Amino acid sequence: MAKMEVKTSLLDDMIGVGDMVLLEPLNEDSFINNLKKRFDHSEVYTYIGSVVISINPYRSLPIYTPEKVEEYRNRNFYELSPHIFALSDEAYRSLRDQDKDQCILITGESGAGKTEASKLVMSYVAAVCGKGAEVNQVKEQLLQSNPVLEAFGNAKTVRNDNSSRFGKYMDIEFDFKGDPLGGVISNYLLEKSRVVKQPRGERNFHIFYQILSGASEDFLCKLKLERDFSRYNYLGLDSAKVNGVDDAANFRTVRNAMQIVGFMDHETQSVFEVVAAVLKLGNIEFKPESRVNGLDESKIKDKNELKEICELTGIDQSVLERAFSFRTVEAKQEKVSTTLNVAQAYYARDALAKNLYSRLFSWLVTRINESIKAQTKVRKKVMGVLDIYGFEIFEDNSFEQFIINYCNEKLQQIFIELTLKEEQEEYIREGIEWTHIEYFNNAIICDLIENNQTGILAMLDEECLRPGTVTDDTFLEKLNQVCATHQHFESRMSKCSRFLNDTSLPHSCFRIQHYAGKVMYQVEGFVDKNNDLLYRDLSQAMWKASHSLIKALFPEGNPAKINLKRPPTAGSQFKASVATLMKNLQTKNPNYIRCIKPNDKKAAHIFNDALVCHQIRYLGLLENVRVRRAGYAFRQAYEPCLERYKMLCKQTWPHWRGPARAGVEVLFNELEIPEEEFSFGRSKIFIRNPRTLFKLEDLRKQRLEDLATLIEKIYRGWKCRTRFLLMKKSQIVIASWYRRYAQQKRYQKIKSSAIIVQSYIRGWKARKLLRELKHQKRCNEAATVIAAYWHGTQARRELKRLKEEARRKHAVAVIWAYWLGLKVRREYRKFFRANAGRKIYEFTLQRLMQKYFLEMKNKMPSLSPIDKNWPVRPYLFLDSTHTELKRIFHLWRCKKYRDQFTDQQKLIYEEKLEASELFKDKKALYPASVGQPFQGAYLEISKNPKYKKLKDAVDEKIIIAEVVNKINRANGKATSRIFLLTKNNVLLADQKSGNIKSEVPLGDVTKVSMSSQNDGFFAVHLKEGSGAAGKGDFLLSSDHLIEMATKLYRTTLSQTKQKLNIEISDEFLVQFRQDKVCVKFIQGSQKNGNIPTCKRKNNRLLEVAVP
């Protein structure tokens, strides 16, 4: 990644003017043009001294990356381009290093980016403070509180898709190291009227749409909600879907954030149940009814919605229904109950919905505070972040706009006071004479609103508490009487004649001249909204709910704690909250972020001059610049000032050896700047007029150009000299290398010539010697060849002589042998003729037997007892011998095979042999069982913890354990049982519980019956009169019938010394209690494939169908 360009001052590469204090000339047009110029170049931040102006770009900018965080970390406020990170860093370092509590005030109208600015401040502080598991957890909880509060407190408006409809002030608490410990959130004036009614093009609070879009079907079913927005009267349909907003994903984010903040699962469930109840309240509708006495009353049209609300909240349906139809008024010891007409019923319903949601929101803030509050009691440093609605001027302004603008008047008042105070403290700290600054003090407007005797809020409270008929018109009349002479109050009904003919001011309105401009308020709804009345019947109905959260939200509904005193009005509550907020802010060092919305289309790259001008006026930004410039427009510490402008004076350039202040004095005297244009403080230089600063910048720019030319000249000279010296050095090196190369080539040529001459001489000598050696060799070879031929001739002559002599000797020997044979034959002939036939026969027979055995040796079959191969008989006379030899060989190899068996294998083969004797050619199932080993313990009862109880009940060794099906005589259906065979007993146990159902001694088993077909059914017959025969015989079905019958037979024989009768028949009788039932096996096709089935035909017949 390329290294980021580092600036040393906001004056470097400045687009427009980075600090409005330096703007020349200072007027509204130049102010707007400067903002527009910077906005067009994606510079959305501008300073007014230490105040940051933030313009919403309506797009993502690459200026909030981790690299940017590191760039602004621990840097001087004016060192880099204007940025919200610079103000955040300045506030954090002041809190950490100077132990000063800080507050960051973020103001602006809806859509100006206040919420995003507060997130950026918190994310920057989270990034630069300490690390660690606990610290990271605290930071995560503080950051995750935002999505929760936004979901419940923000809504889509015509000006902003994520508009905060409440004021939020968060105190973030730090330890002495600057690590966050926790925080406390305060909320102000939630716009609860939005719950029941939204202006055209706007939505209700986000959470309603998020639940319906993101919750699962099961969760919605639990909340008794449907996903269709049109089903709910409190949700406006014209703006239900917002482009670029994924309500389903946001719902998952909110649930995850609630979990991180510390909400328990049941708390989260309770919160969503309350939200669902509020949503369903809007679907309750009323119809008018007339009573006998002529009074109008109301009834609920459809009680299904009421029923579902009561199921959600745990309220008795009749109690809530009565609360919507009657109102009880208590005065001392008297109670008066009156009916509500339809309009009053709708008012009561909406009042309940607004109060329920408003109290839920306050409970959420309290619950979040419990999770994020600091756990330690050490002394803490505090940084407050205030995100509150800006000044509002609409076409129709009501009670909400009135108290919002009152809050902004108070913030403007404290802003001016703290700004002047900060200026004065800096002047005193630097030893500069303080001059009084003229400015507009809006205390007179604040007094008009909040005065305890004649203020508008006091008049409104007095009117609300007054007995008799109270309306908005009577309130306006009272204002006209008390405030008529006030210079900032206007009304056509007042005594002041100058407004009588003002047609722009309707009779039912009054106008206040705020610091940001004139605002006209519709008096309609002031009294009702200030009363914020909720009927006591509804409060008591809510308190009776079994839902713990709803009950906690309405403590005044407790009959034991009835307070007949009227609750405080909304205006007085907000006035007290604002007073507490102002008191809190005055104890901290303020930092300001003024947010501006560039256009009403929420579009990027559009700058509406008229809209921005309107916001500049009501934010009082020009007034702020004038206050800042009333004394000295620019100030800077001596060290950076000298470092920046030292090149303008020969005495300070390039290095100043003395104190920085002395260097600045020398510099300014050299430049002949008038003394009235600057003053020397203790640590800073103060410049009165921006023109002086711009003059210094112009001189610096010109001097930098001259210095650049000088540096370029020196560099070029140095570069040429360096190149010449390098070329000279290179020429010497090249010449030396060439001379060396030439000498090497000459030497190589001489050496090559000498080698050639030498090689020719050596070759001539070698050829001469070779010729001599070849001649000598030919002479030696010729003598050798002659000698060889001579010796060969001599050897052949001697060999011929010896052969002739040998032939003669051999001929004599042959003739002698023939003569002796003739003599012997003549003597033996008379004895041979008598015994020749018998001897020839014996000899021939002996040779045939020898040949037979030798051939059998090579043709012997394998040693497997089941191998039936045997060589073919070669001769007929060997038939009996061949058969006997086959029998002997088979017995011998069977013995060899048996000798390899272990005791266990012998037992298995004995059982297999026993099975063969019992079932071979009798039972069709037998051939399939031959290849299957008998295992016995199929269930592994000792290893399976499920059968621990059964294992403990059986003390004997278990021979076989398998799951069988016990056939019910009544219907032929099968029930799973565990079949256990021990040395002395047969047991049947329940497969699920392991409880023993039947236990039969082997002596009581008389017979086992089964069919001859391919099925697993068998009957165990018991001895009549025995204890086990009370319920009759057992008819069972098993997949291992052959093994079970064989083991039962062998075990019975071993224990009783009597053979167990095995009956194989396709019809047999089974004793069931006192009745005998015939079990008959038939062939038939089955729906279940190859599985035999048993059916009851009548009381005396069970029919088993075998495929």
mmCIF file of N, CA, C and O in Angstrom, residues 518-575:
data_model
loop_
_atom_site.group_PDB
_atom_site.id
_atom_site.type_symbol
_atom_site.label_atom_id
_atom_site.label_comp_id
_atom_site.label_asym_id
_atom_site.label_seq_id
_atom_site.Cartn_x
_atom_site.Cartn_y
_atom_site.Cartn_z
ATOM 1 N N LYS A 518 -38.353 32.851 12.748
ATOM 2 C CA LYS A 518 -39.717 32.841 13.266
ATOM 3 C C LYS A 518 -40.377 31.490 12.983
ATOM 4 O O LYS A 518 -40.237 30.935 11.891
ATOM 5 N N VAL A 519 -41.114 30.971 13.985
ATOM 6 C CA VAL A 519 -41.820 29.705 13.851
ATOM 7 C C VAL A 519 -43.264 29.915 14.282
ATOM 8 O O VAL A 519 -43.520 30.443 15.371
ATOM 9 N N MET A 520 -44.205 29.473 13.436
ATOM 10 C CA MET A 520 -45.619 29.593 13.751
ATOM 11 C C MET A 520 -46.127 28.239 14.247
ATOM 12 O O MET A 520 -45.927 27.208 13.601
ATOM 13 N N TYR A 521 -46.806 28.257 15.427
ATOM 14 C CA TYR A 521 -47.272 27.025 16.058
ATOM 15 C C TYR A 521 -48.793 26.955 16.003
ATOM 16 O O TYR A 521 -49.488 27.932 16.339
ATOM 17 N N GLN A 522 -49.324 25.790 15.568
ATOM 18 C CA GLN A 522 -50.757 25.527 15.622
ATOM 19 C C GLN A 522 -51.115 25.181 17.064
ATOM 20 O O GLN A 522 -50.572 24.242 17.633
ATOM 21 N N VAL A 523 -52.030 25.931 17.670
ATOM 22 C CA VAL A 523 -52.346 25.728 19.078
ATOM 23 C C VAL A 523 -53.171 24.463 19.294
ATOM 24 O O VAL A 523 -53.270 23.949 20.425
ATOM 25 N N GLU A 524 -53.733 23.913 18.232
ATOM 26 C CA GLU A 524 -54.580 22.732 18.349
ATOM 27 C C GLU A 524 -53.758 21.538 18.863
ATOM 28 O O GLU A 524 -52.698 21.208 18.336
ATOM 29 N N GLY A 525 -54.239 20.874 19.899
ATOM 30 C CA GLY A 525 -53.586 19.695 20.467
ATOM 31 C C GLY A 525 -52.615 20.001 21.577
ATOM 32 O O GLY A 525 -52.081 19.071 22.208
ATOM 33 N N PHE A 526 -52.323 21.281 21.869
ATOM 34 C CA PHE A 526 -51.357 21.615 22.914
ATOM 35 C C PHE A 526 -51.808 21.080 24.265
ATOM 36 O O PHE A 526 -51.018 20.480 25.012
ATOM 37 N N VAL A 527 -53.090 21.292 24.613
ATOM 38 C CA VAL A 527 -53.582 20.919 25.945
ATOM 39 C C VAL A 527 -53.572 19.401 26.113
ATOM 40 O O VAL A 527 -53.083 18.872 27.115
ATOM 41 N N ASP A 528 -54.113 18.695 25.111
ATOM 42 C CA ASP A 528 -54.172 17.222 25.211
ATOM 43 C C ASP A 528 -52.773 16.618 25.270
ATOM 44 O O ASP A 528 -52.508 15.708 26.063
ATOM 45 N N LYS A 529 -51.861 17.079 24.427
ATOM 46 C CA LYS A 529 -50.506 16.520 24.409
ATOM 47 C C LYS A 529 -49.747 16.857 25.679
ATOM 48 O O LYS A 529 -48.913 16.078 26.136
ATOM 49 N N ASN A 530 -50.028 17.993 26.250
ATOM 50 C CA ASN A 530 -49.367 18.350 27.516
ATOM 51 C C ASN A 530 -49.922 17.520 28.673
ATOM 52 O O ASN A 530 -49.179 17.116 29.571
ATOM 53 N N ASN A 531 -51.246 17.282 28.654
ATOM 54 C CA ASN A 531 -51.845 16.439 29.699
ATOM 55 C C ASN A 531 -51.310 15.017 29.649
ATOM 56 O O ASN A 531 -51.045 14.397 30.681
ATOM 57 N N ASP A 532 -51.182 14.497 28.405
ATOM 58 C CA ASP A 532 -50.704 13.116 28.213
ATOM 59 C C ASP A 532 -51.478 12.171 29.129
ATOM 60 O O ASP A 532 -50.894 11.399 29.891
ATOM 61 N N LEU A 533 -52.836 12.238 29.063
ATOM 62 C CA LEU A 533 -53.693 11.584 30.048
ATOM 63 C C LEU A 533 -53.933 10.122 29.689
ATOM 64 O O LEU A 533 -54.229 9.786 28.547
ATOM 65 N N LEU A 534 -53.761 9.250 30.656
ATOM 66 C CA LEU A 534 -54.118 7.841 30.539
ATOM 67 C C LEU A 534 -55.118 7.530 31.647
ATOM 68 O O LEU A 534 -54.832 7.744 32.828
ATOM 69 N N TYR A 535 -56.330 7.044 31.258
ATOM 70 C CA TYR A 535 -57.373 6.783 32.249
ATOM 71 C C TYR A 535 -56.887 5.778 33.287
ATOM 72 O O TYR A 535 -56.199 4.793 32.969
ATOM 73 N N ARG A 536 -57.280 6.037 34.553
ATOM 74 C CA ARG A 536 -56.844 5.184 35.648
ATOM 75 C C ARG A 536 -57.330 3.743 35.467
ATOM 76 O O ARG A 536 -56.664 2.794 35.878
ATOM 77 N N ASP A 537 -58.483 3.562 34.837
ATOM 78 C CA ASP A 537 -59.002 2.201 34.615
ATOM 79 C C ASP A 537 -58.029 1.381 33.768
ATOM 80 O O ASP A 537 -57.813 0.196 34.024
ATOM 81 N N LEU A 538 -57.448 2.025 32.752
ATOM 82 C CA LEU A 538 -56.489 1.311 31.906
ATOM 83 C C LEU A 538 -55.205 1.005 32.663
ATOM 84 O O LEU A 538 -54.625 -0.076 32.514
ATOM 85 N N SER A 539 -54.740 1.937 33.480
ATOM 86 C CA SER A 539 -53.539 1.690 34.284
ATOM 87 C C SER A 539 -53.756 0.510 35.221
ATOM 88 O O SER A 539 -52.887 -0.370 35.373
ATOM 89 N N GLN A 540 -54.939 0.485 35.869
ATOM 90 C CA GLN A 540 -55.219 -0.609 36.795
ATOM 91 C C GLN A 540 -55.375 -1.929 36.045
ATOM 92 O O GLN A 540 -54.965 -2.987 36.554
ATOM 93 N N ALA A 541 -55.952 -1.900 34.836
ATOM 94 C CA ALA A 541 -56.071 -3.133 34.043
ATOM 95 C C ALA A 541 -54.693 -3.663 33.672
ATOM 96 O O ALA A 541 -54.436 -4.866 33.718
ATOM 97 N N MET A 542 -53.776 -2.764 33.304
ATOM 98 C CA MET A 542 -52.420 -3.184 32.961
ATOM 99 C C MET A 542 -51.702 -3.767 34.176
ATOM 100 O O MET A 542 -50.936 -4.726 34.073
ATOM 101 N N TRP A 543 -51.929 -3.184 35.341
ATOM 102 C CA TRP A 543 -51.255 -3.668 36.555
ATOM 103 C C TRP A 543 -51.747 -5.067 36.937
ATOM 104 O O TRP A 543 -51.017 -5.848 37.556
ATOM 105 N N LYS A 544 -52.960 -5.389 36.553
ATOM 106 C CA LYS A 544 -53.506 -6.711 36.884
ATOM 107 C C LYS A 544 -53.000 -7.800 35.946
ATOM 108 O O LYS A 544 -53.343 -8.966 36.117
ATOM 109 N N ALA A 545 -52.185 -7.433 34.954
ATOM 110 C CA ALA A 545 -51.689 -8.421 33.992
ATOM 111 C C ALA A 545 -50.756 -9.403 34.692
ATOM 112 O O ALA A 545 -50.006 -9.038 35.605
ATOM 113 N N SER A 546 -50.796 -10.651 34.230
ATOM 114 C CA SER A 546 -49.849 -11.652 34.742
ATOM 115 C C SER A 546 -48.501 -11.538 34.055
ATOM 116 O O SER A 546 -47.536 -12.188 34.449
ATOM 117 N N HIS A 547 -48.441 -10.736 33.004
ATOM 118 C CA HIS A 547 -47.182 -10.469 32.299
ATOM 119 C C HIS A 547 -46.323 -9.567 33.183
ATOM 120 O O HIS A 547 -46.675 -8.417 33.454
ATOM 121 N N SER A 548 -45.164 -10.067 33.626
ATOM 122 C CA SER A 548 -44.357 -9.346 34.632
ATOM 123 C C SER A 548 -43.878 -7.998 34.117
ATOM 124 O O SER A 548 -43.852 -7.018 34.869
ATOM 125 N N LEU A 549 -43.484 -7.903 32.834
ATOM 126 C CA LEU A 549 -42.973 -6.639 32.304
ATOM 127 C C LEU A 549 -44.069 -5.593 32.241
ATOM 128 O O LEU A 549 -43.868 -4.441 32.661
ATOM 129 N N ILE A 550 -45.241 -5.949 31.729
ATOM 130 C CA ILE A 550 -46.337 -4.971 31.630
ATOM 131 C C ILE A 550 -46.755 -4.510 33.020
ATOM 132 O O ILE A 550 -47.030 -3.322 33.249
ATOM 133 N N LYS A 551 -46.793 -5.422 33.953
ATOM 134 C CA LYS A 551 -47.164 -5.038 35.320
ATOM 135 C C LYS A 551 -46.170 -4.041 35.896
ATOM 136 O O LYS A 551 -46.543 -3.097 36.591
ATOM 137 N N ALA A 552 -44.863 -4.248 35.581
ATOM 138 C CA ALA A 552 -43.843 -3.331 36.094
ATOM 139 C C ALA A 552 -43.920 -1.963 35.431
ATOM 140 O O ALA A 552 -43.474 -0.975 36.018
ATOM 141 N N LEU A 553 -44.474 -1.889 34.205
ATOM 142 C CA LEU A 553 -44.538 -0.613 33.490
ATOM 143 C C LEU A 553 -45.635 0.302 34.026
ATOM 144 O O LEU A 553 -45.626 1.501 33.745
ATOM 145 N N PHE A 554 -46.583 -0.247 34.789
ATOM 146 C CA PHE A 554 -47.707 0.559 35.275
ATOM 147 C C PHE A 554 -47.823 0.425 36.802
ATOM 148 O O PHE A 554 -48.803 -0.140 37.313
ATOM 149 N N PRO A 555 -46.833 0.933 37.535
ATOM 150 C CA PRO A 555 -46.907 0.809 39.005
ATOM 151 C C PRO A 555 -48.051 1.616 39.596
ATOM 152 O O PRO A 555 -48.559 1.289 40.671
ATOM 153 N N GLU A 556 -48.495 2.692 38.915
ATOM 154 C CA GLU A 556 -49.565 3.516 39.478
ATOM 155 C C GLU A 556 -50.902 2.800 39.449
ATOM 156 O O GLU A 556 -51.869 3.255 40.062
ATOM 157 N N GLY A 557 -50.974 1.655 38.716
ATOM 158 C CA GLY A 557 -52.220 0.913 38.660
ATOM 159 C C GLY A 557 -52.491 0.075 39.893
ATOM 160 O O GLY A 557 -53.566 -0.513 40.026
ATOM 161 N N ASN A 558 -51.528 0.001 40.810
ATOM 162 C CA ASN A 558 -51.696 -0.780 42.040
ATOM 163 C C ASN A 558 -52.764 -0.111 42.917
ATOM 164 O O ASN A 558 -52.592 1.032 43.342
ATOM 165 N N PRO A 559 -53.884 -0.803 43.198
ATOM 166 C CA PRO A 559 -54.942 -0.166 44.021
ATOM 167 C C PRO A 559 -54.459 0.221 45.411
ATOM 168 O O PRO A 559 -54.982 1.157 46.021
ATOM 169 N N ALA A 560 -53.431 -0.480 45.906
ATOM 170 C CA ALA A 560 -52.919 -0.160 47.244
ATOM 171 C C ALA A 560 -52.128 1.134 47.259
ATOM 172 O O ALA A 560 -51.832 1.671 48.318
ATOM 173 N N LYS A 561 -51.738 1.624 46.088
ATOM 174 C CA LYS A 561 -50.910 2.831 46.021
ATOM 175 C C LYS A 561 -51.589 3.896 45.170
ATOM 176 O O LYS A 561 -50.938 4.581 44.386
ATOM 177 N N ILE A 562 -52.891 4.013 45.311
ATOM 178 C CA ILE A 562 -53.628 5.008 44.519
ATOM 179 C C ILE A 562 -53.240 6.406 44.979
ATOM 180 O O ILE A 562 -53.258 6.732 46.170
ATOM 181 N N ASN A 563 -52.839 7.222 44.013
ATOM 182 C CA ASN A 563 -52.457 8.606 44.291
ATOM 183 C C ASN A 563 -53.407 9.510 43.510
ATOM 184 O O ASN A 563 -53.414 9.514 42.277
ATOM 185 N N LEU A 564 -54.219 10.255 44.262
ATOM 186 C CA LEU A 564 -55.200 11.132 43.619
ATOM 187 C C LEU A 564 -54.566 12.398 43.071
ATOM 188 O O LEU A 564 -55.225 13.180 42.383
ATOM 189 N N LYS A 565 -53.281 12.585 43.337
ATOM 190 C CA LYS A 565 -52.593 13.773 42.845
ATOM 191 C C LYS A 565 -52.386 13.645 41.336
ATOM 192 O O LYS A 565 -52.016 12.586 40.838
ATOM 193 N N ARG A 566 -52.626 14.748 40.632
ATOM 194 C CA ARG A 566 -52.508 14.725 39.178
ATOM 195 C C ARG A 566 -51.044 14.525 38.773
ATOM 196 O O ARG A 566 -50.156 15.172 39.321
ATOM 197 N N PRO A 567 -50.749 13.636 37.837
ATOM 198 C CA PRO A 567 -49.356 13.411 37.423
ATOM 199 C C PRO A 567 -48.798 14.648 36.722
ATOM 200 O O PRO A 567 -49.558 15.451 36.166
ATOM 201 N N PRO A 568 -47.481 14.827 36.734
ATOM 202 C CA PRO A 568 -46.876 16.000 36.083
ATOM 203 C C PRO A 568 -47.140 15.980 34.584
ATOM 204 O O PRO A 568 -47.237 14.918 33.963
ATOM 205 N N THR A 569 -47.244 17.171 33.999
ATOM 206 C CA THR A 569 -47.539 17.276 32.570
ATOM 207 C C THR A 569 -46.284 16.976 31.755
ATOM 208 O O THR A 569 -45.164 16.983 32.265
ATOM 209 N N ALA A 570 -46.494 16.734 30.456
ATOM 210 C CA ALA A 570 -45.371 16.433 29.573
ATOM 211 C C ALA A 570 -44.425 17.620 29.478
ATOM 212 O O ALA A 570 -43.201 17.456 29.449
ATOM 213 N N GLY A 571 -44.988 18.847 29.422
ATOM 214 C CA GLY A 571 -44.137 20.031 29.319
ATOM 215 C C GLY A 571 -43.263 20.215 30.545
ATOM 216 O O GLY A 571 -42.070 20.516 30.433
ATOM 217 N N SER A 572 -43.835 20.044 31.735
ATOM 218 C CA SER A 572 -43.038 20.228 32.955
ATOM 219 C C SER A 572 -41.984 19.146 33.084
ATOM 220 O O SER A 572 -40.858 19.406 33.540
ATOM 221 N N GLN A 573 -42.322 17.908 32.674
ATOM 222 C CA GLN A 573 -41.321 16.841 32.729
ATOM 223 C C GLN A 573 -40.153 17.147 31.789
ATOM 224 O O GLN A 573 -38.991 16.991 32.155
ATOM 225 N N PHE A 574 -40.461 17.601 30.585
ATOM 226 C CA PHE A 574 -39.397 17.898 29.638
ATOM 227 C C PHE A 574 -38.575 19.099 30.095
ATOM 228 O O PHE A 574 -37.349 19.108 29.936
ATOM 229 N N LYS A 575 -39.230 20.079 30.681
ATOM 230 C CA LYS A 575 -38.507 21.254 31.190
ATOM 231 C C LYS A 575 -37.523 20.831 32.276
ATOM 232 O O LYS A 575 -36.364 21.290 32.291
#
